[in-house]
Every structure is written in C-alpha cells, then in structure tokens.
Amino acid sequence: MNVEEPSSASSNEQKVSAAIEMTRSDADQEKKSNIIVFRLGEEEYGLRIDQIKEVVITPRITQIPLTPSYVKGVANIRGNILAIIDLEDKFALRNTMSETSGYTLVVESHEYNMAILVKDVPNTLSVADTDIDYTPAVVTEMHGDQDYINGIIKLDDRLIILIDIFKIITKDDLKTVIGAKI
C-alpha cells in the first residue's frame, strides 16, 4: 500500500501522512498494531492502517439519487471517483457530520475503494497487542452478526472500537452508487 503525498495538502494532512509512514516503519520492528483513530458521534473508532490509503480534506460531494442514506454521494479524489460514506449514519449514531467540513479517509482494498467522512483530524496510534481485547464478548453475545468489530483497544481511560471497514461496507453495498470504483 502506498501513501500518496498530497501536492496541495494542508499541514494537517502532511502531519497525518508522516505519522502513517512513521507508524508503518515502527510496526516492522515491534509487535504492535498501527491504528488510525477517529471520532464518530461521541466515541472513538479505529481502523488498521493497512486499510487506509490517505487522508484528505473532504472534497465537494456530488449526491447520487436513490442511494442509501449513509452514501453521501461521490467525489473526485486525485482522479478517482469514490463513494463517500457517513459511518455515523450507517451506525445510526447522532449524526454530526457536515459534508463541507472535516476530513475524509480514503480506504482501499484489492477489490474496491471508498472514502469515509470523519469530522476531526484522525490520529495514529501504535498499540501493543496486549492492549487490544480481540474477543469483546459483551458485543458478540448481544449481536451475533456484529463481526465487523475486531476488538476493543484499552488505553488508560479510553476505549477505542477497532472495526473492519470491509465488513461494514461491502462491495454489494456500493453497487448502487453510479460511478463508484468497484
């Protein structure tokens, strides 16, 4: 996975990109997981860094009719037309996202790409595997189909929900988005 250095990026984007590069090299030396942390509603969520291609300031979003409410539309990000996803809407959280502010995480897999709205500059964390509870039994017992939660990260008084974005938004979920790269 390559992290493309944005040509007209703000200093925040450059800092996040530098942090992504630093944490990637750190991961090779220690048994830790590198996580991108962002806020949805009042909670913190994390994605493994290998699922993130880059962080950009949210571009202009073109709405597409007859799509699910959590698909805010499509945007041109460095020449790629990507579906823009609002996870607060998908998770039925109190929606605080604005389409004109915040940051967007470009997420890629070998099959398809998409982008996720986040309201604040995402942070990077290098987390020891011992700080991740990979079997949050309280969640799996309540909802057997909630396997998109990879674990709960425990850091001091913080709990960060580690998610797998490709189990939340599947390739089939994006088929209705015209022009989305799938």
Coordinates of C-alpha atoms in Angstrom, one line a residue:
M1 CA 0.0 0.0 0.0
N2 CA 1.3 3.4 -0.9
V3 CA 0.6 6.6 0.8
E4 CA 0.5 9.3 -1.8
E5 CA 1.9 12.6 -0.6
P6 CA -0.7 15.2 -1.5
S7 CA 0.6 18.1 -3.6
S8 CA -1.8 20.8 -2.3
A9 CA -2.4 19.2 1.2
S10 CA -2.7 21.2 4.3
S11 CA -0.2 20.9 7.0
N12 CA -2.6 18.6 9.0
E13 CA -2.8 16.2 6.0
Q14 CA 1.0 16.2 5.8
K15 CA 1.4 15.5 9.5
V16 CA -1.1 12.6 9.3
S17 CA 0.7 11.2 6.3
A18 CA 4.1 11.5 8.0
A19 CA 2.6 9.8 11.1
I20 CA 1.3 7.0 8.9
E21 CA 4.7 6.4 7.4
M22 CA 6.4 6.5 10.8
T23 CA 4.0 4.1 12.4
R24 CA 4.3 1.7 9.4
S25 CA 8.1 1.5 9.9
D26 CA 7.7 1.1 13.6
A27 CA 5.3 -1.8 13.0
D28 CA 8.1 -3.7 11.3
Q29 CA 10.3 -3.5 14.4
E30 CA 7.8 -4.2 17.2
K31 CA 4.8 -6.4 17.8
K32 CA 2.3 -3.7 17.7
S33 CA -0.7 -2.7 15.7
N34 CA -0.9 0.6 13.9
I35 CA -4.3 2.2 14.1
I36 CA -5.9 5.3 12.6
V37 CA -8.3 6.7 15.3
F38 CA -11.2 9.0 14.5
R39 CA -14.4 10.1 16.3
L40 CA -17.9 9.2 15.3
G41 CA -20.6 10.6 17.5
E42 CA -19.1 10.7 21.0
E43 CA -17.0 7.6 20.6
E44 CA -13.6 6.8 19.2
Y45 CA -13.2 4.2 16.4
G46 CA -10.1 2.7 14.9
L47 CA -9.1 1.2 11.6
R48 CA -5.9 -0.8 10.9
I49 CA -3.5 1.4 9.0
D50 CA -3.2 -1.1 6.1
Q51 CA -6.9 -0.3 5.2
I52 CA -6.2 3.4 4.8
K53 CA -4.6 4.8 1.6
E54 CA -4.6 8.5 2.6
V55 CA -6.3 11.3 4.5
V56 CA -7.6 14.3 2.6
I57 CA -9.7 17.4 3.3
T58 CA -13.3 16.5 2.4
P59 CA -13.8 17.4 -1.2
R60 CA -17.0 18.6 -2.9
I61 CA -19.5 15.7 -2.8
T62 CA -21.9 15.1 -5.6
Q63 CA -25.1 13.5 -4.4
I64 CA -26.5 10.5 -6.2
P65 CA -30.2 9.8 -6.0
L66 CA -31.7 6.6 -4.8
T67 CA -28.7 5.5 -2.7
P68 CA -28.8 4.5 0.9
S69 CA -28.7 7.5 3.3
Y70 CA -25.2 6.6 4.5
V71 CA -23.9 7.0 1.0
K72 CA -23.5 10.8 0.8
G73 CA -22.5 10.7 -2.9
V74 CA -19.3 10.6 -4.9
A75 CA -16.3 12.7 -5.0
N76 CA -13.2 13.1 -7.2
I77 CA -10.2 12.3 -5.1
R78 CA -7.0 12.5 -7.1
G79 CA -8.7 11.5 -10.3
N80 CA -10.6 8.6 -8.7
I81 CA -14.4 8.8 -8.3
L82 CA -15.1 7.3 -4.9
A83 CA -18.3 6.7 -2.9
I84 CA -18.4 8.9 0.2
I85 CA -19.7 7.0 3.3
D86 CA -21.0 8.5 6.5
L87 CA -20.5 5.9 9.2
E88 CA -22.4 7.9 11.8
D89 CA -25.5 7.5 9.6
K90 CA -24.6 3.8 8.9
F91 CA -24.3 3.1 12.6
A92 CA -27.4 5.1 13.4
L93 CA -25.4 7.4 15.7
R94 CA -26.4 11.0 16.3
N95 CA -25.2 12.5 13.1
T96 CA -22.8 15.4 13.4
M97 CA -21.1 15.2 10.1
S98 CA -21.1 18.1 7.7
E99 CA -20.4 17.5 4.0
T100 CA -18.5 20.7 3.8
S101 CA -16.1 20.3 6.7
G102 CA -13.8 17.7 8.2
Y103 CA -11.6 15.1 6.7
T104 CA -12.0 12.0 4.5
L105 CA -10.2 8.7 4.9
V106 CA -9.6 7.0 1.6
V107 CA -10.0 3.3 2.2
E108 CA -8.8 0.7 -0.3
S109 CA -8.9 -3.0 -0.7
H110 CA -7.7 -5.1 -3.6
E111 CA -11.3 -5.2 -4.9
Y112 CA -12.7 -1.7 -4.4
N113 CA -12.1 1.8 -2.9
M114 CA -14.3 4.2 -0.9
A115 CA -14.0 7.2 1.3
I116 CA -15.2 7.7 4.9
L117 CA -16.2 11.1 6.4
V118 CA -14.6 12.0 9.7
K119 CA -15.0 15.3 11.4
D120 CA -11.6 15.8 13.1
V121 CA -8.1 15.1 12.0
P122 CA -7.6 11.4 12.6
N123 CA -4.7 10.3 14.9
T124 CA -2.4 7.4 14.6
L125 CA -1.7 5.1 17.4
S126 CA 0.8 2.3 17.8
V127 CA -0.9 -0.1 20.1
A128 CA 0.6 -3.2 21.8
D129 CA -1.4 -6.3 21.0
T130 CA -1.9 -6.8 24.8
D131 CA -4.0 -3.6 24.8
I132 CA -6.5 -5.0 22.4
D133 CA -9.3 -7.2 23.5
Y134 CA -9.9 -9.3 20.4
T135 CA -13.0 -11.0 21.8
P136 CA -15.3 -8.4 23.2
A137 CA -17.8 -11.0 24.4
V138 CA -20.3 -8.4 25.6
V139 CA -20.8 -7.2 22.0
T140 CA -20.8 -10.6 20.3
E141 CA -23.3 -12.1 22.7
M142 CA -25.7 -9.2 22.1
H143 CA -25.4 -9.2 18.3
G144 CA -24.1 -12.4 16.7
D145 CA -23.8 -10.7 13.3
Q146 CA -21.6 -7.9 14.6
D147 CA -18.3 -9.4 13.4
Y148 CA -17.2 -6.1 12.0
I149 CA -15.8 -5.3 15.4
N150 CA -12.3 -6.6 15.5
G151 CA -11.7 -5.7 19.1
I152 CA -11.7 -3.0 21.8
I153 CA -8.5 -1.1 22.4
K154 CA -8.0 -0.2 26.1
L155 CA -5.7 2.8 26.7
D156 CA -5.8 4.4 30.1
D157 CA -9.4 5.7 30.4
R158 CA -10.0 5.4 26.6
L159 CA -11.9 2.6 24.8
I160 CA -11.5 2.6 21.1
I161 CA -13.7 0.4 18.9
L162 CA -11.5 -1.4 16.3
I163 CA -13.6 -2.0 13.2
D164 CA -13.1 -3.8 9.9
I165 CA -14.5 -1.4 7.3
F166 CA -14.8 -4.0 4.6
K167 CA -17.2 -6.0 6.8
I168 CA -19.3 -2.9 7.4
I169 CA -19.5 -1.6 3.8
T170 CA -19.3 -4.4 1.3
K171 CA -18.8 -4.3 -2.4
D172 CA -22.5 -5.1 -2.8
D173 CA -23.4 -2.1 -0.7
L174 CA -21.7 0.2 -3.2
K175 CA -23.2 -1.2 -6.4
T176 CA -26.0 1.3 -6.3
V177 CA -23.5 4.2 -6.5
I178 CA -23.1 5.3 -10.1
G179 CA -19.5 5.9 -11.0
A180 CA -18.1 4.4 -7.8
K181 CA -15.0 2.4 -8.5
I182 CA -16.0 -1.1 -7.6

